[in-house]
Short mmCIF file of C-alpha atoms in Angstrom, two decimals:
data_model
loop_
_atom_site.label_atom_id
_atom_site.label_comp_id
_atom_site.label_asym_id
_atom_site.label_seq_id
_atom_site.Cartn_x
_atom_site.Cartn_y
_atom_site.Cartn_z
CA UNK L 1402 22.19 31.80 209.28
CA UNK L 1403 19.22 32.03 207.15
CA UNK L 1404 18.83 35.72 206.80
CA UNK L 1405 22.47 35.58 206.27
CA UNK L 1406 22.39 33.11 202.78
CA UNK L 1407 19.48 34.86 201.43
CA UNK L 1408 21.15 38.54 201.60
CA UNK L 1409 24.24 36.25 199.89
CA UNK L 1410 21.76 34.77 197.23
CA UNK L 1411 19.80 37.76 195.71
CA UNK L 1412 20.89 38.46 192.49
CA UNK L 1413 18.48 41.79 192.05
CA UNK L 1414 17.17 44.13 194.64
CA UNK L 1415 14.01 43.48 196.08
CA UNK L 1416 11.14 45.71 195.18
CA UNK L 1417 7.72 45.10 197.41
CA UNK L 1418 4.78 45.35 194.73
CA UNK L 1419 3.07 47.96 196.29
CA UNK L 1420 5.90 49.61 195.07
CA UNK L 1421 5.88 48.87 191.70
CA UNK L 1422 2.29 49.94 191.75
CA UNK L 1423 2.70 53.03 193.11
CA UNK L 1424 5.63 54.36 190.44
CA UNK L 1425 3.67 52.92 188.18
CA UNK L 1426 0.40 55.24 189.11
CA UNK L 1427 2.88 58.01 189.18
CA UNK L 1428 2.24 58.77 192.88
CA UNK L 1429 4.63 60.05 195.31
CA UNK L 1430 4.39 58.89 199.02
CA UNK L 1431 2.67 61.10 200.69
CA UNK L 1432 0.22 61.46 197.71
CA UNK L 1433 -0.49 57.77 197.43
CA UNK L 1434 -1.03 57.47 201.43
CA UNK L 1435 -3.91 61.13 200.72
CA UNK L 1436 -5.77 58.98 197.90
CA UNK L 1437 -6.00 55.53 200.04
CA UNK L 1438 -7.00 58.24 203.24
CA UNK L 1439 -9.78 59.32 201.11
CA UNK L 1440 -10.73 55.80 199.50
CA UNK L 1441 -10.91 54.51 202.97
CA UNK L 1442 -13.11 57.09 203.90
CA UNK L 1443 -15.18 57.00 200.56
CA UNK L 1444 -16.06 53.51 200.92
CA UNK L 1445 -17.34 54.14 204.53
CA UNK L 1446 -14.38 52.21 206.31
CA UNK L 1447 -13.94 56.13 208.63
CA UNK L 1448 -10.95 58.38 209.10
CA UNK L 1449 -7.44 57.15 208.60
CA UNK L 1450 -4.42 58.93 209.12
CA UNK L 1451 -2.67 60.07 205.48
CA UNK L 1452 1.04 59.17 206.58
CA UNK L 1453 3.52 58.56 203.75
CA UNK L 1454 5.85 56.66 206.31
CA UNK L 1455 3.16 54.04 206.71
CA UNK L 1456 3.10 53.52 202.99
CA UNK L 1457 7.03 53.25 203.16
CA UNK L 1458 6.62 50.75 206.07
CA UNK L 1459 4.17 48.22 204.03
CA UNK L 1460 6.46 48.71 201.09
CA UNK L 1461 9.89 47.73 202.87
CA UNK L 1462 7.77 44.77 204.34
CA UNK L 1463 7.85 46.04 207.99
CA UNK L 1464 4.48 46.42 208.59
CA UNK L 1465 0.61 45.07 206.73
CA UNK L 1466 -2.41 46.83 206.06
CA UNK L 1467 -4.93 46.40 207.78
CA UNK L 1468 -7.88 44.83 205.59
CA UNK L 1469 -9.80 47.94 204.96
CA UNK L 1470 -6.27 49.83 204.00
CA UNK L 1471 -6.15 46.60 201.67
CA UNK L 1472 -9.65 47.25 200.84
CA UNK L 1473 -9.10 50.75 200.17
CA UNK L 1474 -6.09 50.19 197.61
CA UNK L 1475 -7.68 47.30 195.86
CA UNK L 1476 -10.51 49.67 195.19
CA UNK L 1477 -7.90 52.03 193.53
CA UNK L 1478 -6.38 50.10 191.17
CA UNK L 1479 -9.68 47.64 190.12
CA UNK L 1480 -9.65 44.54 192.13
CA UNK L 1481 -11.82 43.23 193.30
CA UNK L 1482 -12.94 42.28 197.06
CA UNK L 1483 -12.54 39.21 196.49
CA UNK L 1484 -9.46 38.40 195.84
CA UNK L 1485 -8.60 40.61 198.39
CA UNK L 1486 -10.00 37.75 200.83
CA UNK L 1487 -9.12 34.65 198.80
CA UNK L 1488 -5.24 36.14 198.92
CA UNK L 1489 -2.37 36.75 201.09
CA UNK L 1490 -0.95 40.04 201.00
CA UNK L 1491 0.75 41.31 199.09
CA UNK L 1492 0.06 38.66 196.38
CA UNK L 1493 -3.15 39.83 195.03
CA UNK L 1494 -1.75 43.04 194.09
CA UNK L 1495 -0.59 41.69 190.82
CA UNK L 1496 -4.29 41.62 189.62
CA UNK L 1497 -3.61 45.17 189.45
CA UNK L 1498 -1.50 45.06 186.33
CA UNK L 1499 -2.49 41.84 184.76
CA UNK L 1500 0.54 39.97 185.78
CA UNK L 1501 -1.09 36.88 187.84
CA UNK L 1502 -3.17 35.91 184.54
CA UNK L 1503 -0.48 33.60 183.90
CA UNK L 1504 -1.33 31.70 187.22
CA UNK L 1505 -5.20 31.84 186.62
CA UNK L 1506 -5.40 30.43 183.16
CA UNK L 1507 -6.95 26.82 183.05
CA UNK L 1508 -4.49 23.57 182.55
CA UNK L 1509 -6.03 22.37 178.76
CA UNK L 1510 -4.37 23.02 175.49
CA UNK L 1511 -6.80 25.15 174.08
CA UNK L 1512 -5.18 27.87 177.12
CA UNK L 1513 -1.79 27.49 175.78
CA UNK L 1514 -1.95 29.92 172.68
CA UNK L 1515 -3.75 32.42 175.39
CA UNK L 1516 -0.82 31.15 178.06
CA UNK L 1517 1.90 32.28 175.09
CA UNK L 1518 0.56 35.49 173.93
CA UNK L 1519 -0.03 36.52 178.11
CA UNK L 1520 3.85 35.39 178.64
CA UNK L 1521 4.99 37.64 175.01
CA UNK L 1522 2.91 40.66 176.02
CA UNK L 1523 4.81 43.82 176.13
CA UNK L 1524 6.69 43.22 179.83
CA UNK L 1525 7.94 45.54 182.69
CA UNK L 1526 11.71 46.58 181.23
CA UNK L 1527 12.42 46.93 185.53
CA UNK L 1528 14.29 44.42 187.61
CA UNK L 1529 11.97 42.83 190.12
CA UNK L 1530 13.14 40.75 193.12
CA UNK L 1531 10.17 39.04 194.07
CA UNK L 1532 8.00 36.52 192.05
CA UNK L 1533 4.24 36.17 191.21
CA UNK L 1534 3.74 32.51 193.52
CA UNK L 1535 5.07 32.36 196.98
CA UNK L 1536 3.77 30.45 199.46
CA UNK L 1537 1.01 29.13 199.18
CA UNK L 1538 0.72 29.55 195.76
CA UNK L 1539 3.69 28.12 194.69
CA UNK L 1540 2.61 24.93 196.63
CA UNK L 1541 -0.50 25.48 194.10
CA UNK L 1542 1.50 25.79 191.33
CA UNK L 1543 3.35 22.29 191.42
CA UNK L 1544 0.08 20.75 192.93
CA UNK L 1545 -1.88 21.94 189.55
CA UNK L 1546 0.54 20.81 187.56
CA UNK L 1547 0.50 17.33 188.54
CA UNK L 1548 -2.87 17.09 187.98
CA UNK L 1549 -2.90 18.62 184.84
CA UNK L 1550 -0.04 16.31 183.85
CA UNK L 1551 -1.30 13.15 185.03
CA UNK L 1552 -4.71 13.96 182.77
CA UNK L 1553 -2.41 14.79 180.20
CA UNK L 1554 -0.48 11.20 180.42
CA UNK L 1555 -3.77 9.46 179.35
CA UNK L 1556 -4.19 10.78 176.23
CA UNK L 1557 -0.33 10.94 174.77
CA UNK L 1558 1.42 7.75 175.16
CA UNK L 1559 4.70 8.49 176.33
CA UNK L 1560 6.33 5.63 174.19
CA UNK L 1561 6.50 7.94 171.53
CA UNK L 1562 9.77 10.11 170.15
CA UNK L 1563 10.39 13.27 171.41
CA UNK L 1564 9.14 16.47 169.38
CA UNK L 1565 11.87 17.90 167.68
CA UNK L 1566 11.59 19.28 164.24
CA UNK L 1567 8.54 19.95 162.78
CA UNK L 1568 6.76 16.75 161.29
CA UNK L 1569 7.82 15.62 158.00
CA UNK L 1570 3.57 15.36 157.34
CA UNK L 1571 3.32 18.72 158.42
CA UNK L 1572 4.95 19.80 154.77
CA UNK L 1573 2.63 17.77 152.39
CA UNK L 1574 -0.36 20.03 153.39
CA UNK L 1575 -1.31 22.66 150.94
CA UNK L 1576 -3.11 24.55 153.24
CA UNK L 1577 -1.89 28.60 153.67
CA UNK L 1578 -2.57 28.88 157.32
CA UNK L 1579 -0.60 25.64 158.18
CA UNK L 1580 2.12 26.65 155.57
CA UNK L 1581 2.63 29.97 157.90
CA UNK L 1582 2.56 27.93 160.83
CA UNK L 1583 5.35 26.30 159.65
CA UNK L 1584 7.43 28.39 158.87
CA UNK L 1585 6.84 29.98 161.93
CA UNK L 1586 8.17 26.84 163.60
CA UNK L 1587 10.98 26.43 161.54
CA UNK L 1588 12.32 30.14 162.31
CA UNK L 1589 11.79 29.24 166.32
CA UNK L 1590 13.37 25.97 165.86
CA UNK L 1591 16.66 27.01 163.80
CA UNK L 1592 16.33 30.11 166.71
CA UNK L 1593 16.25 27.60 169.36
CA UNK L 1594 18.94 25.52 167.63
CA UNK L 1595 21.58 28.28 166.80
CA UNK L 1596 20.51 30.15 170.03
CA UNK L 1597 24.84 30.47 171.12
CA UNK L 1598 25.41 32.33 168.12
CA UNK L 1599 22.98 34.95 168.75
CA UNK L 1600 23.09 38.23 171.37
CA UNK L 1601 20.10 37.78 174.27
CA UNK L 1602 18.91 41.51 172.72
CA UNK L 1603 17.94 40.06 169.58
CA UNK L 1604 17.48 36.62 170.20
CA UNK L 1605 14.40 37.11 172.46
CA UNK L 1606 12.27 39.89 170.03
CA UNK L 1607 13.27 37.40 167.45
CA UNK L 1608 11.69 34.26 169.71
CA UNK L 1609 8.62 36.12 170.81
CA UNK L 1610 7.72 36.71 167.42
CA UNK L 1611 7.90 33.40 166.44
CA UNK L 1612 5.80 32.68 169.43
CA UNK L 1613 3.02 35.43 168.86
CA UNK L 1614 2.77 34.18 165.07
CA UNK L 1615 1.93 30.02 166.60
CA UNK L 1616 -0.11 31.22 169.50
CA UNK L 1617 -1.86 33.34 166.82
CA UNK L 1618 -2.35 30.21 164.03
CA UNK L 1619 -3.02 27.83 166.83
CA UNK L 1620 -5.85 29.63 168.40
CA UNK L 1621 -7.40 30.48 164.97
CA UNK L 1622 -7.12 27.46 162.96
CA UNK L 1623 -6.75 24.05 165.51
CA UNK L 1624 -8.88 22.42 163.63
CA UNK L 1625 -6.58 22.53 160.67
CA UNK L 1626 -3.25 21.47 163.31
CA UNK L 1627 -5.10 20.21 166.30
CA UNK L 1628 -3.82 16.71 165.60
CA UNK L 1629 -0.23 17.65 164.80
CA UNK L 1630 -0.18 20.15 168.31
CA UNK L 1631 1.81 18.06 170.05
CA UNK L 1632 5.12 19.13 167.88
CA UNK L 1633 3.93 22.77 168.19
CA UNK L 1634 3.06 23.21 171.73
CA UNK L 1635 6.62 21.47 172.72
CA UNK L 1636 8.42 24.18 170.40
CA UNK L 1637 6.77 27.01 172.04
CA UNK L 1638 7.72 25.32 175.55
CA UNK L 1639 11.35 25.12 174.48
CA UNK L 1640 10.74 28.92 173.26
CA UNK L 1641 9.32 30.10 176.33
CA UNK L 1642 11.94 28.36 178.65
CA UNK L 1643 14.60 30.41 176.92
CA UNK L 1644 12.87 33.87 176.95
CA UNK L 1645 12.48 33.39 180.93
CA UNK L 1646 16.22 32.18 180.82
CA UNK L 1647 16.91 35.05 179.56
CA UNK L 1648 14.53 37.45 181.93
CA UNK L 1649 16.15 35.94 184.81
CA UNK L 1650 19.49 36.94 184.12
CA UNK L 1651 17.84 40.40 183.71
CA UNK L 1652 16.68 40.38 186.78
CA UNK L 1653 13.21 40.39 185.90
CA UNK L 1654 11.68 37.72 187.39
CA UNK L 1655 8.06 38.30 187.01
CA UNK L 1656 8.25 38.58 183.68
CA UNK L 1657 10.71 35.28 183.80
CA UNK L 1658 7.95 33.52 185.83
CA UNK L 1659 5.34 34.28 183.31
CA UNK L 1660 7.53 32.64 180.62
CA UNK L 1661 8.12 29.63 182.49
CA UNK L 1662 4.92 28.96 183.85
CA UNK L 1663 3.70 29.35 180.19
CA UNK L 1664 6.06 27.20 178.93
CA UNK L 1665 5.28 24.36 181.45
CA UNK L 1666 1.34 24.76 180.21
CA UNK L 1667 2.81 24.26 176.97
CA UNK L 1668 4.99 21.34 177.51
CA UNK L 1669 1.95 19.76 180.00
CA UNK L 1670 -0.70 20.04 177.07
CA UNK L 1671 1.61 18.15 175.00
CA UNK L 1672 1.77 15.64 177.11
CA UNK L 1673 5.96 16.23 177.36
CA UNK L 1674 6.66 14.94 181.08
CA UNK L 1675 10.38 14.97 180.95
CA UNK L 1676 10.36 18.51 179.40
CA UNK L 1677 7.53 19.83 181.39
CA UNK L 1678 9.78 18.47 184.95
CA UNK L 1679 12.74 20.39 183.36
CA UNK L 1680 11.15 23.60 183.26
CA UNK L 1681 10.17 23.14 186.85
CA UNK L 1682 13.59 22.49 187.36
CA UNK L 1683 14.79 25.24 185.95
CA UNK L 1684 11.48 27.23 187.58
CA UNK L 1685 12.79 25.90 190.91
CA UNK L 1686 16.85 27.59 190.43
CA UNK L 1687 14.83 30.98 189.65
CA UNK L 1688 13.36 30.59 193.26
CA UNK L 1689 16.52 29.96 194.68
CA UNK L 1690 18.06 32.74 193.07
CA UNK L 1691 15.60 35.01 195.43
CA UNK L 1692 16.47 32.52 198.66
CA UNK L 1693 13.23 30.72 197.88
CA UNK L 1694 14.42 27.52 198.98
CA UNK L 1695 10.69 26.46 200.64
CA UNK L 1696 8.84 27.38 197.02
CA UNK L 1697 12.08 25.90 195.08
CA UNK L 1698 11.47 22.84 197.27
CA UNK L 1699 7.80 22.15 196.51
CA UNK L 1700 8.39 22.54 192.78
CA UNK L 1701 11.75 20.10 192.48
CA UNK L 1702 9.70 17.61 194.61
CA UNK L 1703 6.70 18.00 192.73
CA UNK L 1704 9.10 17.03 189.46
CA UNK L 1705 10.76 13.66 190.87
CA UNK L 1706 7.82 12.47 192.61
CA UNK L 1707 5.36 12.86 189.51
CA UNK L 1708 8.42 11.24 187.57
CA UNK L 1709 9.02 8.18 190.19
CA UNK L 1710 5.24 7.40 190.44
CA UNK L 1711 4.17 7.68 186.99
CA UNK L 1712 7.55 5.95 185.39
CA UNK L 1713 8.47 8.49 182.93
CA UNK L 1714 11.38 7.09 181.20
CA UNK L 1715 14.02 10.06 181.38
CA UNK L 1716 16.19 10.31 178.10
CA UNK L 1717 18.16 13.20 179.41
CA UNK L 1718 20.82 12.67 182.25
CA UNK L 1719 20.86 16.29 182.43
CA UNK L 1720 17.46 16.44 183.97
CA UNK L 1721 18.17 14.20 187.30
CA UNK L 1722 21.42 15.71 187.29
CA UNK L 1723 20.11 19.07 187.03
CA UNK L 1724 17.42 18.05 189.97
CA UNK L 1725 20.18 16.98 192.60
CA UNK L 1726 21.92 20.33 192.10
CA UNK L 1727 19.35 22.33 192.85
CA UNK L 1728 18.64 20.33 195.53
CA UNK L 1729 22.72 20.96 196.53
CA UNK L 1730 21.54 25.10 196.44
CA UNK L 1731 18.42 24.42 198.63
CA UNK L 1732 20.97 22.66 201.33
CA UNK L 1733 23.05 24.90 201.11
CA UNK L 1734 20.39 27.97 201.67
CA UNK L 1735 19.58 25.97 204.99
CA UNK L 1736 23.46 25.63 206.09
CA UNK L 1737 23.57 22.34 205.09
CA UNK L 1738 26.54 21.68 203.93
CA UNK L 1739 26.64 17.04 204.40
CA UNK L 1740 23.15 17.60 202.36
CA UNK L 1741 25.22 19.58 199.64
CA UNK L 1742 27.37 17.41 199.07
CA UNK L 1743 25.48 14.26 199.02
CA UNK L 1744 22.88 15.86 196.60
CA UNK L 1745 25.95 16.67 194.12
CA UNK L 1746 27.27 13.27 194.00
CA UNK L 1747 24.20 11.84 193.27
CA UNK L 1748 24.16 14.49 190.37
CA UNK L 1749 27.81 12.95 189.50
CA UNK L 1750 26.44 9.64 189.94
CA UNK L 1751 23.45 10.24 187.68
CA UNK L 1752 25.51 11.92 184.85
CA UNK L 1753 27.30 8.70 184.42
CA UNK L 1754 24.92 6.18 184.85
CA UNK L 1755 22.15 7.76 183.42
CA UNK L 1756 21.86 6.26 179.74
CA UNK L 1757 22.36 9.10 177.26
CA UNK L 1758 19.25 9.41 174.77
CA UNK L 1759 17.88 12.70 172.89
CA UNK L 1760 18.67 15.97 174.99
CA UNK L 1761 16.39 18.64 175.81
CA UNK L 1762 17.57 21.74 174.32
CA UNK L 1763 16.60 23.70 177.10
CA UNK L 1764 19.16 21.83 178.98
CA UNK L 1765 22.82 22.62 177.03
CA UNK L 1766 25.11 22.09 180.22
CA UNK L 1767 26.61 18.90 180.71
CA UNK L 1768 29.64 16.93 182.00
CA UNK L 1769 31.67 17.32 185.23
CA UNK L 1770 33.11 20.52 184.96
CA UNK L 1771 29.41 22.17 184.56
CA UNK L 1772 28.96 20.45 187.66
CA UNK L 1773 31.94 21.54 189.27
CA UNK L 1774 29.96 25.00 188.41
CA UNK L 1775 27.21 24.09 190.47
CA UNK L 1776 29.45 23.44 193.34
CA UNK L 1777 30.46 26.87 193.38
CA UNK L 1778 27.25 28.52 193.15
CA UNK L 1779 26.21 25.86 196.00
CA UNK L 1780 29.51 26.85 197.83
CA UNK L 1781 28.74 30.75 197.46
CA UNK L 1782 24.84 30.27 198.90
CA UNK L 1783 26.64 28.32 201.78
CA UNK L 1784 28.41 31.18 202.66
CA UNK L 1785 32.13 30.02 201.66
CA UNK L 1786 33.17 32.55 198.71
CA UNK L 1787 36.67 31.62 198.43
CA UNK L 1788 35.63 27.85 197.95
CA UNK L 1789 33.60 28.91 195.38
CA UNK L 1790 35.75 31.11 193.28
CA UNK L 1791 37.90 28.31 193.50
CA UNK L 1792 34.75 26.11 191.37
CA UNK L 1793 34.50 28.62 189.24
CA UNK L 1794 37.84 28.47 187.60
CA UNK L 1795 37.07 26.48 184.55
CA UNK L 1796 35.10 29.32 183.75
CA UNK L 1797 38.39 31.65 183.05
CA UNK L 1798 40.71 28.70 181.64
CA UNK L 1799 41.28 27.85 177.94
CA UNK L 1800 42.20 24.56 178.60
CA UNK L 1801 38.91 23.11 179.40
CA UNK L 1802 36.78 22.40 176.05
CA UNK L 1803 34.51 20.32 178.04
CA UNK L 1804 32.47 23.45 179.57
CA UNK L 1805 31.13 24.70 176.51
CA UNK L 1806 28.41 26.58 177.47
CA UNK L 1807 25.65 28.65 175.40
CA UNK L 1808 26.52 32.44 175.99
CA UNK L 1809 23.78 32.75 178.13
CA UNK L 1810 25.08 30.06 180.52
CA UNK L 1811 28.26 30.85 180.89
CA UNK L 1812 26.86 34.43 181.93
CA UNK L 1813 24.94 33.04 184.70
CA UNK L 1814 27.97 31.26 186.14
CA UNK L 1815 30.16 34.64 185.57
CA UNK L 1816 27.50 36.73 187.39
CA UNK L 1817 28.11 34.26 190.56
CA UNK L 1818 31.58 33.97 189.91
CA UNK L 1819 31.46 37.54 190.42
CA UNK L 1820 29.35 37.90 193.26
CA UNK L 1821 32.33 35.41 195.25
CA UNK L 1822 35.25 37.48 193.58
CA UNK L 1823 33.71 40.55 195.29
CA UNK L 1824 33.01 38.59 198.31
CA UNK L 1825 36.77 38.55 198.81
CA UNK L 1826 38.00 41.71 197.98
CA UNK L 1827 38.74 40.38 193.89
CA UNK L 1828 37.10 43.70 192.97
CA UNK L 1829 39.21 43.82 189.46
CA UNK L 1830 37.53 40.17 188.95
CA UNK L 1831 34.41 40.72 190.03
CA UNK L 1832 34.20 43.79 187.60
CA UNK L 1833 35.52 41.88 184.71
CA UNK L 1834 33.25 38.88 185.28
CA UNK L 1835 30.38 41.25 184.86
CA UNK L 1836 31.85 42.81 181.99
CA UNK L 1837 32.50 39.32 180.27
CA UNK L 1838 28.84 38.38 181.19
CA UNK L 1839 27.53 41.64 179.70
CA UNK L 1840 29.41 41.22 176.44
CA UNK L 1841 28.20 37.37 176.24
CA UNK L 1842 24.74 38.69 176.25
CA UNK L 1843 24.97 41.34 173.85
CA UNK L 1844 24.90 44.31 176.26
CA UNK L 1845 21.60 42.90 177.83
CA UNK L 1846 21.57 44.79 181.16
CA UNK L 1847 22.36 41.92 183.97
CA UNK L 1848 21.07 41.97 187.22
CA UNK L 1849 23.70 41.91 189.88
CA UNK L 1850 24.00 41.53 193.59
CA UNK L 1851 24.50 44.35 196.15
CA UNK L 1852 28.03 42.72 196.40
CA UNK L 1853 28.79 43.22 193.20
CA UNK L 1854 27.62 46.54 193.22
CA UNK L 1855 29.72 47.89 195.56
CA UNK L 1856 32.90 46.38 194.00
CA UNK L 1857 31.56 48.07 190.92
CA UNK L 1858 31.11 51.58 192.00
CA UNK L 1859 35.14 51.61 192.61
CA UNK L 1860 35.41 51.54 189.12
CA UNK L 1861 31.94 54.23 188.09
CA UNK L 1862 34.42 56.63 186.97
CA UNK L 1863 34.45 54.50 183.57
CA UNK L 1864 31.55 54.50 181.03
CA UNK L 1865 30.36 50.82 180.74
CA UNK L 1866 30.66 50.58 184.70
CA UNK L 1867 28.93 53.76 185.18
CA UNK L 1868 25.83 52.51 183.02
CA UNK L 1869 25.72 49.29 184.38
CA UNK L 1870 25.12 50.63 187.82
CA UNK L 1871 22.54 52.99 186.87
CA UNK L 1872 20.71 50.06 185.35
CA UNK L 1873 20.97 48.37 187.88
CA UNK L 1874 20.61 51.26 190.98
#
């Protein structure tokens, strides 16, 4: 069953990192097995066979190498021993190309603008079905952040307002460098506020501008905005969350990761619980997009329990409701289907009783029929497509102005609506879901399951279909 529900759940295929590595080094198989042969033999570890199918085995997953093979490759690309025996494999090999920095940087505010310009660096433009924290080190992840948060909690009282605009105070300073800052913020905050009227292709250069220009201010002049940081570091998490929104529906979820965990510095620094647990949250459906559902489970636990025990009043209903619907996916990923359903009426159940105060912007989905959504993509992991497709019907009415959903949204729903259509045989709807979800983005490439694929390449005899699975092949 579980092998089953994660081949239904993977929105991108997976590509091991040694993998990644290797293309990236421009090697072929058989040349990349030669140069760790003669590595392995250059840093006296003896003779070892130069095979490219054992290189194809550790990169499907089927076999490991042994440590001085491990040794021998780290050697290659930089990295140090070490890490090689403080990490699983294959996690350390993102040391290789910089992408675990994100995960290394320490938990204090002066790390964020470092944490921002890391998650805005120029990223892989490649679909990547695996993440930077597994394990282990997504158990880390959620265990660091609780500490960082609780420290956090003692020096922002949490009786205070939200962030949303930028201080009124802020605009009585004369000062140039805070005078760029702001308007730096107010382009990422009318960004951040307008974000359904703009195409994912241009709305995320446009954010990680904004971003680079705060990091940039923030790590040159803090002494000039140190004590107004709290408004600017809960911008850039907002910012971030929606960049690694964004990523994920691309299918590239490293580079998603690396927003989000950046974001959730940002948001911890600032002392913003409630929007620091929604971005684990929304960290947590990114796992479960893979069939993460151990690693989704640490993080949404880590979010209520920090919540529950420190007493963070919660403003947003969307944020508990959010919670019990991931929980729903992570149920259903086990075959749990009494689990599922319990988890989304206590979603229903918070929705309504839940007090509405200031929402998060990072959280636009609300009301029954966005649950009713979640039902289907809950129904789909359990392995009952036509259920689901069934859900996902307010997504193709007119008649229901409750679900109105951000473009990028309603193209994650239509992606999994798509992924059931093809699941039974709707290959005409599974194709024009995509096509729908491609135009809501802008003609963003989307990532798109193996089912969807298939149904696809029926119709690779016409342009848009054709490019869309060479993007995605």
């Amino acid at each position: 069953m579980r092998e089953s529900v994660r081949r239904t759940v993977v929105t991108a295929p997976r590509r091991h990192p040694l993998a990644v590595l290797r293309a990236k080094a421009g090697h072929t198989h058989g040349e990349y097995a030669r140069l760790i042969a003669e590595t392995h033999a250059t840093l006296g570890f003896g003779h070892m066979a130069a095979r490219r199918e054992k290189v194809s085995r550790w990169e499907a997953g089927r076999a490991i190498p042994e440590r001085t093979a491990q040794l021998a490759i780290a050697h290659i690309h930089g990295v140090a021993q070490e890490h090689v025996d403080n990490r699983a494999w294959p996690e350390w090999l993102h040391l290789a190309y910089g992408d675990a920095r994100q995960l290394e940087l320490p938990w204090t505010p002066a790390a964020a603008p470092e944490a921002i310009l890391d998650a805005v660096a120029e990223r892989q433009q490649a679909q990547q079905g695996y993440l930077l924290a597994t394990g282990p080190a997504a158990k880390s992840l959620a265990e660091n952040w609780q500490d960082a948060m609780t420290e956090a909690l003692t020096k922002v009282p949490q009786h205070l307002p939200r962030p949303g605009r930028v201080p009124l105070m802020w605009q009585r300073g004369t000062d140039a460098e805070l005078g760029s800052v702001l308007q730096a913020c107010t382009r990422l905050r009318t960004l951040l506020t307008f974000a359904g009227w703009f195409t994912a292709g241009w709305l995320v250069p446009a954010s990680e501008q904004e971003l680079r220009h705060v990091a940039n201010h923030f790590a040159t002049t803090t002494d000039v905005i140190a004590e107004k940081s709290r408004g600017l570091l809960t911008l850039a998490a907002e910012g971030l969350s929606l960049c690694g929104f964004i990523a994920r529906l691309e299918g590239e979820h490293v580079s998603a990761q690396r927003y989000y965990v950046a974001g959730l510095r940002c948001a911890t620094a600032a002392g913003a619980a409630e929007l620091a647990a929604a971005i684990m949250t929304i960290h947590a459906a990114q796992y479960l997009d893979l069939g993460l559902h151990e690693e989704a489970t640490e993080l949404l636990t880590s979010a209520q329990t920090f919540l529950r025990r420190s007493r963070i009043p919660v403003r947003d209903p969307a944020l508990p409701t959010l919670m019990h619907a991931q929980i729903a996916r992570v149920h259903a990923q086990l075959g749990d289907d009494l689990g599922r359903r319990r988890s989304l009426s206590a979603g229903r159940n918070a929705l309504e009783s839940v007090p509405y105060g200031d929402p998060m912007a990072i959280l636009p989905a609300r009301g029954s029929c966005w649950l009713q959504l979640m039902d289907g993509v809950s129904l789909l992991e359990l392995g009952r497509p036509d259920q689901a497709v069934k859900a996902f019907d307010p997504l193709f009415s007119k008649h229901v102005p409750e679900l109105n959903l951000p473009p990028s949204v309603r193209s994650l729903y239509l992606l999994r609506a798509a992924e059931a259509q093809a699941a039974v045989g709707d290959t005409v709807g599974s194709v024009e879901s995509v096509a729908q979800a491609t135009t809501l983005l802008g003609g963003v490439r989307v990532a798109v399951s193996k089912h969807v694929q298939l149904a696809l390449r029926a119709y690779q005899h016409l342009p848009e279909v054709k490019a869309l699975l060479s993007a995605s092949d």
